[in-house]
Amino acid sequence: MSNNRSSFSGRIGFVLAAAGSAVGLGNLWRFPYLAASHGGGIFILCYIILALTFGFALMTTEIAIGRKTGLSCIGAYQALSRKFTFLGYVAWLVPIIILPYYSVIGGWVCKYISVYLTGQAQAAAADGGAFFGTFISSPGEPLGWFCLFLALTSVAVLLGVEKGVEKVSKWMMPILIVLIIGICAYALTMDGALEGLKYYLVPDFSKFSLSTITAAMGQLFYSMSLAMGIMVTYGSYTRKDISLVKSVNQIELFDTGVAMLAGLVIIPTVFAFQGEAGLSAAGPGLMFQSLPMIFAEMPGGQFVGLAFFVLVLLAALTSSISLMETIVSMFMDKLKLGRRAAGVLVLAVSLVMGIPSSLGNGVWSHITLLGRDFLSFFDFVSNNIIMPVVALLTCILIGWVIGTKTVTDEVTRNGEAFGRKRLYEIMIKYFAPVFLIVILLEGIGVLKV
Ligand code: PHE
């Protein structure tokens, strides 16, 4: 399995491909609404601290074990310790849960592209988000867009264009960043926007609670594609002479930077149009409700809106392709299926699992699981339960079973200095496990603060 691994062209190729997987709806859609609903500045502060400590430790671990073993998730955990083979399977469950509902949101993005293509910029901004509400609660429409997004992802995976992801990311990422900075500059000139900026950047400690950390942590896993075996696979494609320290820093910087920028556009916009009251309704629809308001105001907003949603679609596709690719290649390995058969199987499973998430905001909104609609339920189970379990077991495996030396040796194999080695060891052995247990207990409702 490991003999034929393709490798990235170099460090930049690797960083771009990993960033292409990492930067997606998590940054543009999920981060801003979590920041809005968890106290703004205080959420950002928690997120950045977690990214620099926990995120750095876990990403370094995953990429290092991938590169060391040359295997993707199930094989890699098995190679490190037979007893931990199951961990690879648990990690692999995560993409299976995420892909279907990711495609539902991807479908919403497709819908908004059609809105801007057909000149409905004003309609999309009407009534502070009522347009979005009507759309997601209609029975058939979101379902159709969900199928379209899933079909686009499947075609890309069946054609084996995952190599193309590196190429698409190369030009998409800079354009996306420039466009967001432009929209952001415009948003900040609006009356009331500076209040939003303050809410977003200045931490208000009275808004802090354990759920701020839990939300930031779940977001970190999701956004950086951690605790689901994906970075292990990317690591296995990485050349041995590439600096892991620099790569990890750059991927984290990219990913956090894009998320921060997305929030910087969305939250001040909400303040400008609806004041702080607009935040009370902040939920998964936030990006789709707030940005159309600014596109309806700004000169050429019709085109800016179109360009924006097209780029969001590309960012979402590079991520969904990497999600589906991970599941498909595992089915190919384990079930000895060809690419086409494995692809069709994953497509069928995702279709069946995605339907409740798509209908859960509309005709099936009366059905709830743990008090959540289907989409929020799948999001919660993957981010707040399974990923912390995978991360916890990974820390135990590395910190206590095989030793952190396995990872630190891989990081320093080219004689490179590992400046945060001590921090790394302390994180993996002590902080992260304790922290993850607290998060899990909070997640399942045992602990309430
Ligand atoms: N990290 C991606 C995002 O932020 C989501 C994703 C998760 C992509 C797992 C691939 C694998 O949107």
Coordinates of C-alpha atoms and ligand atoms in Angstrom, one line a residue:
M1 CA 0.0 0.0 0.0
S2 CA 2.8 2.3 0.8
N3 CA 5.0 1.6 -2.2
N4 CA 3.1 3.6 -4.7
R5 CA 2.5 6.7 -2.7
S6 CA 2.6 9.9 -4.8
S7 CA 4.3 12.7 -3.1
F8 CA 3.8 16.4 -3.2
S9 CA 6.1 18.5 -5.3
G10 CA 7.7 20.2 -2.3
R11 CA 7.0 22.0 0.9
I12 CA 4.8 24.7 -0.8
G13 CA 2.9 22.0 -2.7
F14 CA 2.3 20.2 0.5
V15 CA 1.3 23.3 2.5
L16 CA -1.1 24.3 -0.3
A17 CA -2.7 20.9 -0.6
A18 CA -3.2 20.6 3.2
A19 CA -4.5 24.2 3.3
G20 CA -6.8 23.4 0.4
S21 CA -8.3 20.6 2.6
A22 CA -8.3 22.7 5.7
V23 CA -9.7 26.0 4.3
G24 CA -13.3 25.4 3.6
L25 CA -16.8 25.9 4.9
G26 CA -15.3 25.5 8.4
N27 CA -13.5 28.8 8.1
L28 CA -16.1 30.8 6.1
W29 CA -19.4 29.4 7.3
R30 CA -18.8 27.8 10.7
F31 CA -16.1 30.0 12.4
P32 CA -18.0 33.3 12.1
Y33 CA -21.3 32.0 13.5
L34 CA -19.6 30.3 16.4
A35 CA -17.6 33.5 17.1
A36 CA -20.9 35.5 16.9
S37 CA -22.7 33.2 19.3
H38 CA -19.9 32.6 21.8
G39 CA -19.0 36.1 22.8
G40 CA -16.8 37.4 19.9
G41 CA -13.4 38.5 21.2
I42 CA -13.3 35.9 24.0
F43 CA -14.0 33.1 21.5
I44 CA -11.2 34.4 19.2
L45 CA -8.8 34.6 22.1
C46 CA -9.6 31.0 23.2
Y47 CA -9.3 29.8 19.6
I48 CA -5.9 31.4 19.0
I49 CA -4.5 30.1 22.3
L50 CA -5.8 26.6 21.4
A51 CA -4.4 26.8 17.9
L52 CA -0.9 27.7 19.1
T53 CA -0.8 25.0 21.7
F54 CA -3.2 22.2 21.1
G55 CA -3.7 22.6 17.4
F56 CA 0.1 22.8 16.8
A57 CA 0.7 19.6 18.9
L58 CA -2.0 17.6 17.3
M59 CA -1.2 18.6 13.7
T60 CA 2.5 18.0 14.2
T61 CA 1.7 14.5 15.6
E62 CA -0.6 13.6 12.8
I63 CA 1.7 14.7 10.0
A64 CA 4.7 13.2 11.7
I65 CA 3.1 9.7 12.2
G66 CA 1.8 9.8 8.6
R67 CA 5.3 10.6 7.3
K68 CA 7.0 8.2 9.6
T69 CA 4.9 5.2 8.7
G70 CA 4.1 6.2 5.1
L71 CA 0.6 4.9 5.7
S72 CA -2.8 6.5 5.9
C73 CA -4.9 6.5 9.0
I74 CA -5.8 2.8 9.8
G75 CA -2.4 1.5 8.7
A76 CA -0.5 4.2 10.5
Y77 CA -2.1 3.6 13.9
Q78 CA -1.7 -0.1 13.4
A79 CA 2.0 0.3 12.6
L80 CA 2.5 2.3 15.7
S81 CA 0.7 -0.1 18.0
R82 CA -1.4 -3.1 17.2
K83 CA -3.7 -2.4 20.1
F84 CA -4.5 1.0 18.6
T85 CA -5.6 -0.2 15.2
F86 CA -9.2 0.5 16.2
L87 CA -8.4 4.2 16.5
G88 CA -7.8 4.4 12.8
Y89 CA -11.3 3.1 12.2
V90 CA -12.8 5.5 14.7
A91 CA -11.0 8.4 13.1
W92 CA -12.2 7.3 9.7
L93 CA -15.8 7.5 10.9
V94 CA -15.5 11.2 11.2
P95 CA -15.3 12.0 7.4
I96 CA -18.2 9.6 6.9
I97 CA -20.4 11.6 9.2
I98 CA -19.2 15.0 8.0
L99 CA -19.3 14.6 4.2
P100 CA -23.1 14.3 4.0
Y101 CA -24.0 17.4 6.0
Y102 CA -21.0 19.3 4.5
S103 CA -22.6 18.7 1.2
V104 CA -25.9 20.1 2.4
I105 CA -24.2 23.4 3.3
G106 CA -22.2 23.1 0.0
G107 CA -25.7 22.9 -1.7
W108 CA -26.7 26.2 0.1
V109 CA -23.6 27.8 -1.5
C110 CA -24.7 26.6 -4.9
K111 CA -28.1 28.0 -4.4
Y112 CA -26.6 31.5 -3.6
I113 CA -24.5 31.3 -6.8
S114 CA -27.7 30.8 -8.7
V115 CA -29.3 33.7 -6.8
Y116 CA -26.5 36.1 -7.9
L117 CA -26.4 34.7 -11.4
T118 CA -30.0 35.5 -11.9
G119 CA -29.8 39.0 -10.5
Q120 CA -31.7 38.4 -7.2
A121 CA -29.2 40.3 -5.1
Q122 CA -31.8 42.6 -3.6
A123 CA -34.3 39.8 -2.9
A124 CA -31.6 37.8 -1.1
A125 CA -31.0 40.6 1.3
A126 CA -34.7 41.3 2.0
D127 CA -36.2 41.0 5.5
G128 CA -33.0 40.4 7.4
G129 CA -32.6 36.7 6.4
A130 CA -36.1 35.7 5.7
F131 CA -35.1 34.8 2.2
F132 CA -32.7 32.2 3.6
G133 CA -35.3 30.9 6.0
T134 CA -37.8 30.4 3.3
F135 CA -35.2 28.6 1.2
I136 CA -34.0 26.1 3.7
S137 CA -37.5 25.3 5.0
S138 CA -38.8 24.5 1.5
P139 CA -39.1 20.7 1.1
G140 CA -37.4 20.0 -2.2
E141 CA -35.1 22.8 -3.1
P142 CA -32.3 22.4 -0.6
L143 CA -32.4 18.7 -1.4
G144 CA -31.8 19.4 -5.1
W145 CA -28.8 21.6 -4.3
F146 CA -27.4 19.1 -1.9
C147 CA -27.5 16.4 -4.6
L148 CA -25.8 18.8 -7.0
F149 CA -22.9 19.5 -4.6
L150 CA -22.5 15.8 -3.8
A151 CA -22.6 15.0 -7.5
L152 CA -19.8 17.6 -8.2
T153 CA -17.7 16.1 -5.4
S154 CA -18.3 12.6 -6.6
V155 CA -17.4 13.3 -10.2
A156 CA -14.2 14.9 -9.1
V157 CA -13.3 11.9 -7.0
L158 CA -14.3 9.3 -9.6
L159 CA -12.2 11.1 -12.2
G160 CA -9.3 11.0 -9.7
V161 CA -8.7 14.7 -9.8
E162 CA -7.4 14.9 -6.3
K163 CA -4.0 16.0 -7.7
G164 CA -5.9 19.0 -9.2
V165 CA -6.7 20.1 -5.7
E166 CA -3.2 21.4 -5.3
K167 CA -3.5 23.3 -8.5
V168 CA -6.9 24.8 -7.7
S169 CA -5.8 25.8 -4.2
K170 CA -2.8 27.6 -5.7
W171 CA -4.8 30.3 -7.4
M172 CA -8.1 30.1 -5.5
M173 CA -6.6 30.9 -2.1
P174 CA -5.0 34.2 -3.0
I175 CA -8.0 35.5 -4.9
L176 CA -10.3 34.4 -2.0
I177 CA -8.1 36.3 0.5
V178 CA -8.0 39.5 -1.6
L179 CA -11.7 39.4 -2.2
I180 CA -12.5 39.0 1.5
I181 CA -10.1 41.8 2.4
G182 CA -11.9 44.0 -0.1
I183 CA -15.4 43.2 1.2
C184 CA -14.1 43.6 4.7
A185 CA -12.8 47.1 4.0
Y186 CA -16.2 48.1 2.6
A187 CA -18.1 46.5 5.5
L188 CA -16.0 48.4 8.0
T189 CA -17.0 51.8 6.5
M190 CA -20.7 51.2 7.3
D191 CA -22.3 52.9 10.3
G192 CA -22.3 50.7 13.3
A193 CA -19.7 48.3 11.9
L194 CA -17.0 49.5 14.3
E195 CA -19.1 48.3 17.2
G196 CA -19.1 44.9 15.6
L197 CA -15.3 45.1 15.1
K198 CA -15.0 45.8 18.8
Y199 CA -17.2 42.9 19.7
Y200 CA -15.2 40.7 17.5
L201 CA -11.7 41.7 18.6
V202 CA -11.9 42.8 22.2
P203 CA -12.4 40.0 24.6
D204 CA -15.2 40.4 27.1
F205 CA -14.3 38.1 30.0
S206 CA -17.8 38.2 31.4
K207 CA -18.9 36.2 28.3
F208 CA -16.6 33.4 29.0
S209 CA -17.8 29.9 30.0
L210 CA -16.7 26.4 29.5
S211 CA -18.8 26.2 26.3
T212 CA -16.6 28.9 24.8
I213 CA -13.7 26.5 25.0
T214 CA -15.6 23.5 23.9
A215 CA -16.9 25.3 20.9
A216 CA -13.4 26.7 20.0
M217 CA -11.9 23.2 20.4
G218 CA -14.5 21.5 18.2
Q219 CA -14.0 24.2 15.6
L220 CA -10.2 23.7 15.7
F221 CA -10.6 20.0 14.9
Y222 CA -13.1 20.7 12.2
S223 CA -11.3 23.6 10.6
M224 CA -7.8 22.2 10.6
S225 CA -9.1 18.7 9.5
L226 CA -7.6 17.2 12.7
A227 CA -8.6 14.0 14.6
M228 CA -10.0 12.3 11.5
G229 CA -7.0 10.8 10.0
I230 CA -6.8 13.3 7.1
M231 CA -3.6 15.0 8.2
V232 CA -2.0 11.5 8.7
T233 CA -2.8 10.7 5.1
Y234 CA -1.3 14.1 4.0
G235 CA 1.7 13.4 6.1
S236 CA 2.2 10.1 4.4
Y237 CA 2.5 11.9 1.0
T238 CA 5.1 14.3 2.3
R239 CA 8.8 14.0 1.4
K240 CA 11.2 13.2 4.2
D241 CA 13.4 16.3 3.6
I242 CA 10.6 18.8 4.2
S243 CA 10.5 20.8 7.4
L244 CA 7.4 19.8 9.4
V245 CA 7.7 22.7 11.8
K246 CA 7.5 25.3 9.1
S247 CA 4.7 23.4 7.3
V248 CA 2.6 23.1 10.4
N249 CA 3.1 26.8 11.2
Q250 CA 2.1 27.8 7.7
I251 CA -1.0 25.6 7.5
E252 CA -2.2 26.9 10.8
L253 CA -1.5 30.5 9.9
F254 CA -3.4 30.1 6.6
D255 CA -6.3 28.4 8.1
T256 CA -6.7 30.7 11.1
G257 CA -6.1 33.8 8.9
V258 CA -8.9 32.9 6.5
A259 CA -11.3 32.2 9.4
M260 CA -10.5 35.5 11.1
L261 CA -11.0 37.4 7.9
A262 CA -14.4 35.8 7.3
G263 CA -15.5 36.8 10.8
L264 CA -14.2 40.3 10.2
V265 CA -16.6 40.7 7.3
I266 CA -19.6 38.9 8.8
I267 CA -19.8 40.2 12.3
P268 CA -19.4 43.9 11.6
T269 CA -22.0 43.5 8.8
V270 CA -24.5 42.0 11.3
F271 CA -23.8 45.0 13.6
A272 CA -24.2 47.5 10.9
F273 CA -27.6 46.2 9.7
Q274 CA -29.1 44.8 12.8
G275 CA -27.1 45.9 15.7
E276 CA -26.0 43.5 18.5
A277 CA -29.6 42.0 18.5
G278 CA -28.7 40.4 15.1
L279 CA -26.3 38.1 17.0
S280 CA -29.0 36.5 19.1
A281 CA -30.2 34.6 16.1
A282 CA -26.6 33.7 15.0
G283 CA -26.7 30.1 13.8
P284 CA -25.7 28.0 10.8
G285 CA -27.5 30.5 8.5
L286 CA -25.4 33.5 9.5
M287 CA -23.1 33.8 6.4
F288 CA -26.1 33.4 4.1
Q289 CA -28.2 36.0 5.9
S290 CA -25.6 38.7 6.6
L291 CA -23.4 38.9 3.5
P292 CA -26.3 39.4 1.0
M293 CA -27.1 42.6 2.9
I294 CA -23.7 44.0 2.2
F295 CA -23.8 42.8 -1.4
A296 CA -27.2 44.6 -1.9
E297 CA -25.6 47.8 -0.7
M298 CA -22.2 47.9 -2.3
P299 CA -21.7 49.1 -5.8
G300 CA -21.3 46.1 -8.1
G301 CA -22.6 43.9 -5.3
Q302 CA -24.2 41.6 -7.7
F303 CA -20.8 40.6 -9.2
V304 CA -19.0 40.7 -5.9
G305 CA -21.6 38.4 -4.4
L306 CA -21.3 36.1 -7.4
A307 CA -17.5 36.0 -7.2
F308 CA -17.6 35.5 -3.4
F309 CA -20.0 32.5 -3.5
V310 CA -18.1 30.9 -6.5
L311 CA -14.9 31.1 -4.4
V312 CA -16.6 29.7 -1.4
L313 CA -17.8 26.9 -3.6
L314 CA -14.3 26.1 -4.7
A315 CA -13.0 26.2 -1.2
A316 CA -15.8 23.9 -0.1
L317 CA -15.1 21.5 -3.0
T318 CA -11.4 21.2 -2.4
S319 CA -12.4 20.2 1.2
S320 CA -15.2 17.9 0.3
I321 CA -13.1 16.2 -2.4
S322 CA -10.4 15.5 0.3
L323 CA -13.1 14.2 2.6
M324 CA -14.6 11.9 0.0
E325 CA -11.2 10.8 -1.2
T326 CA -10.2 9.7 2.3
I327 CA -13.4 7.6 2.6
V328 CA -13.1 6.1 -0.9
S329 CA -9.4 5.2 -0.6
M330 CA -10.1 3.4 2.7
F331 CA -13.0 1.4 1.1
M332 CA -10.7 0.6 -1.8
D333 CA -8.0 -0.8 0.6
K334 CA -10.3 -2.5 3.1
L335 CA -13.1 -3.9 0.9
K336 CA -10.8 -4.5 -2.1
L337 CA -13.0 -2.5 -4.3
G338 CA -12.1 -0.5 -7.5
R339 CA -12.3 3.3 -7.4
R340 CA -15.6 3.4 -9.2
A341 CA -17.3 0.8 -7.0
A342 CA -16.0 2.5 -3.8
G343 CA -17.0 5.9 -5.1
V344 CA -20.5 4.8 -5.9
L345 CA -20.8 3.2 -2.5
V346 CA -19.7 6.3 -0.7
L347 CA -22.0 8.4 -2.8
A348 CA -25.0 6.2 -1.9
V349 CA -24.2 6.3 1.8
S350 CA -23.7 10.1 1.8
L351 CA -26.9 10.6 -0.1
V352 CA -28.9 8.6 2.4
M353 CA -27.2 10.2 5.4
G354 CA -27.5 13.7 3.9
I355 CA -31.3 13.7 3.3
P356 CA -32.2 14.1 7.0
S357 CA -29.8 17.0 7.4
S358 CA -31.2 18.6 4.3
L359 CA -34.8 18.2 5.4
G360 CA -34.2 18.8 9.1
N361 CA -34.5 22.6 8.8
G362 CA -37.8 22.3 7.0
V363 CA -40.3 19.5 6.7
W364 CA -38.5 17.4 9.3
S365 CA -37.7 20.2 11.7
H366 CA -40.1 18.6 14.3
I367 CA -37.7 15.6 14.6
T368 CA -34.8 16.3 16.9
L369 CA -31.9 14.2 18.2
L370 CA -30.5 15.3 21.6
G371 CA -32.5 18.4 21.1
R372 CA -30.9 19.2 17.8
D373 CA -32.0 19.2 14.2
F374 CA -30.2 16.5 12.1
L375 CA -27.5 18.8 10.7
S376 CA -26.6 20.2 14.1
F377 CA -26.7 16.7 15.6
F378 CA -24.2 15.2 13.1
D379 CA -22.1 18.3 13.5
F380 CA -22.2 17.9 17.3
V381 CA -21.5 14.2 17.3
S382 CA -18.5 14.5 15.1
N383 CA -16.9 17.7 16.5
N384 CA -17.7 17.4 20.2
I385 CA -17.7 13.7 20.8
I386 CA -15.8 11.5 18.2
M387 CA -13.0 14.0 17.4
P388 CA -12.2 14.6 21.1
V389 CA -12.1 10.8 21.6
V390 CA -9.7 10.3 18.7
A391 CA -7.6 13.2 19.9
L392 CA -7.5 11.9 23.4
L393 CA -6.6 8.3 22.4
T394 CA -3.9 9.7 20.0
C395 CA -2.4 11.7 22.9
I396 CA -2.4 8.6 25.1
L397 CA -0.9 6.5 22.4
I398 CA 1.9 9.0 21.7
G399 CA 2.4 10.4 25.2
W400 CA 2.2 7.2 27.2
V401 CA 2.4 4.1 25.1
I402 CA 5.0 4.6 22.4
G403 CA 6.5 7.9 23.7
T404 CA 6.7 11.4 22.3
K405 CA 10.2 10.6 21.0
T406 CA 8.6 8.8 18.0
V407 CA 7.2 12.2 16.9
T408 CA 10.0 14.5 18.0
D409 CA 12.6 12.3 16.2
E410 CA 10.5 12.4 13.0
V411 CA 10.3 16.2 13.3
T412 CA 14.0 16.7 13.8
R413 CA 15.2 14.0 11.4
N414 CA 16.8 16.5 9.1
G415 CA 18.7 18.1 12.0
E416 CA 16.2 20.8 12.2
A417 CA 15.6 22.5 15.6
F418 CA 12.2 21.9 17.2
G419 CA 11.8 25.1 19.2
R420 CA 8.6 24.1 20.9
K421 CA 9.6 20.5 21.7
R422 CA 9.1 20.9 25.5
L423 CA 5.7 22.5 24.9
Y424 CA 4.9 19.7 22.6
E425 CA 5.7 17.0 25.1
I426 CA 3.8 18.7 28.0
M427 CA 0.8 19.3 25.7
I428 CA 0.6 15.7 24.5
K429 CA 1.3 14.0 27.8
Y430 CA -0.6 16.2 30.3
F431 CA -2.5 19.2 29.2
A432 CA -4.3 17.8 26.1
P433 CA -5.6 14.6 27.7
V434 CA -7.0 16.4 30.8
F435 CA -8.5 19.1 28.7
L436 CA -10.1 16.6 26.3
I437 CA -11.7 14.7 29.1
V438 CA -13.2 17.9 30.4
I439 CA -14.5 18.7 26.9
L440 CA -16.0 15.3 26.5
L441 CA -17.7 15.4 29.9
E442 CA -19.1 18.8 29.0
G443 CA -20.2 17.5 25.6
I444 CA -22.2 14.6 27.0
G445 CA -23.7 16.8 29.6
V446 CA -22.0 15.4 32.7
L447 CA -20.2 18.6 33.4
K448 CA -22.0 22.0 33.4
V449 CA -20.2 25.2 34.0
Ligands
PHE1 N1 -11.4 21.6 7.3 C1 -12.5 21.7 6.4 C2 -13.2 23.1 6.5 O1 -12.8 23.9 7.3 C3 -13.5 20.6 6.6 C4 -12.8 19.3 6.3 C5 -12.8 18.5 7.3 C6 -12.3 19.1 5.1 C7 -12.2 17.3 7.1 C8 -11.6 17.9 4.9 C9 -11.6 17.0 5.9 O2 -14.1 23.3 5.9

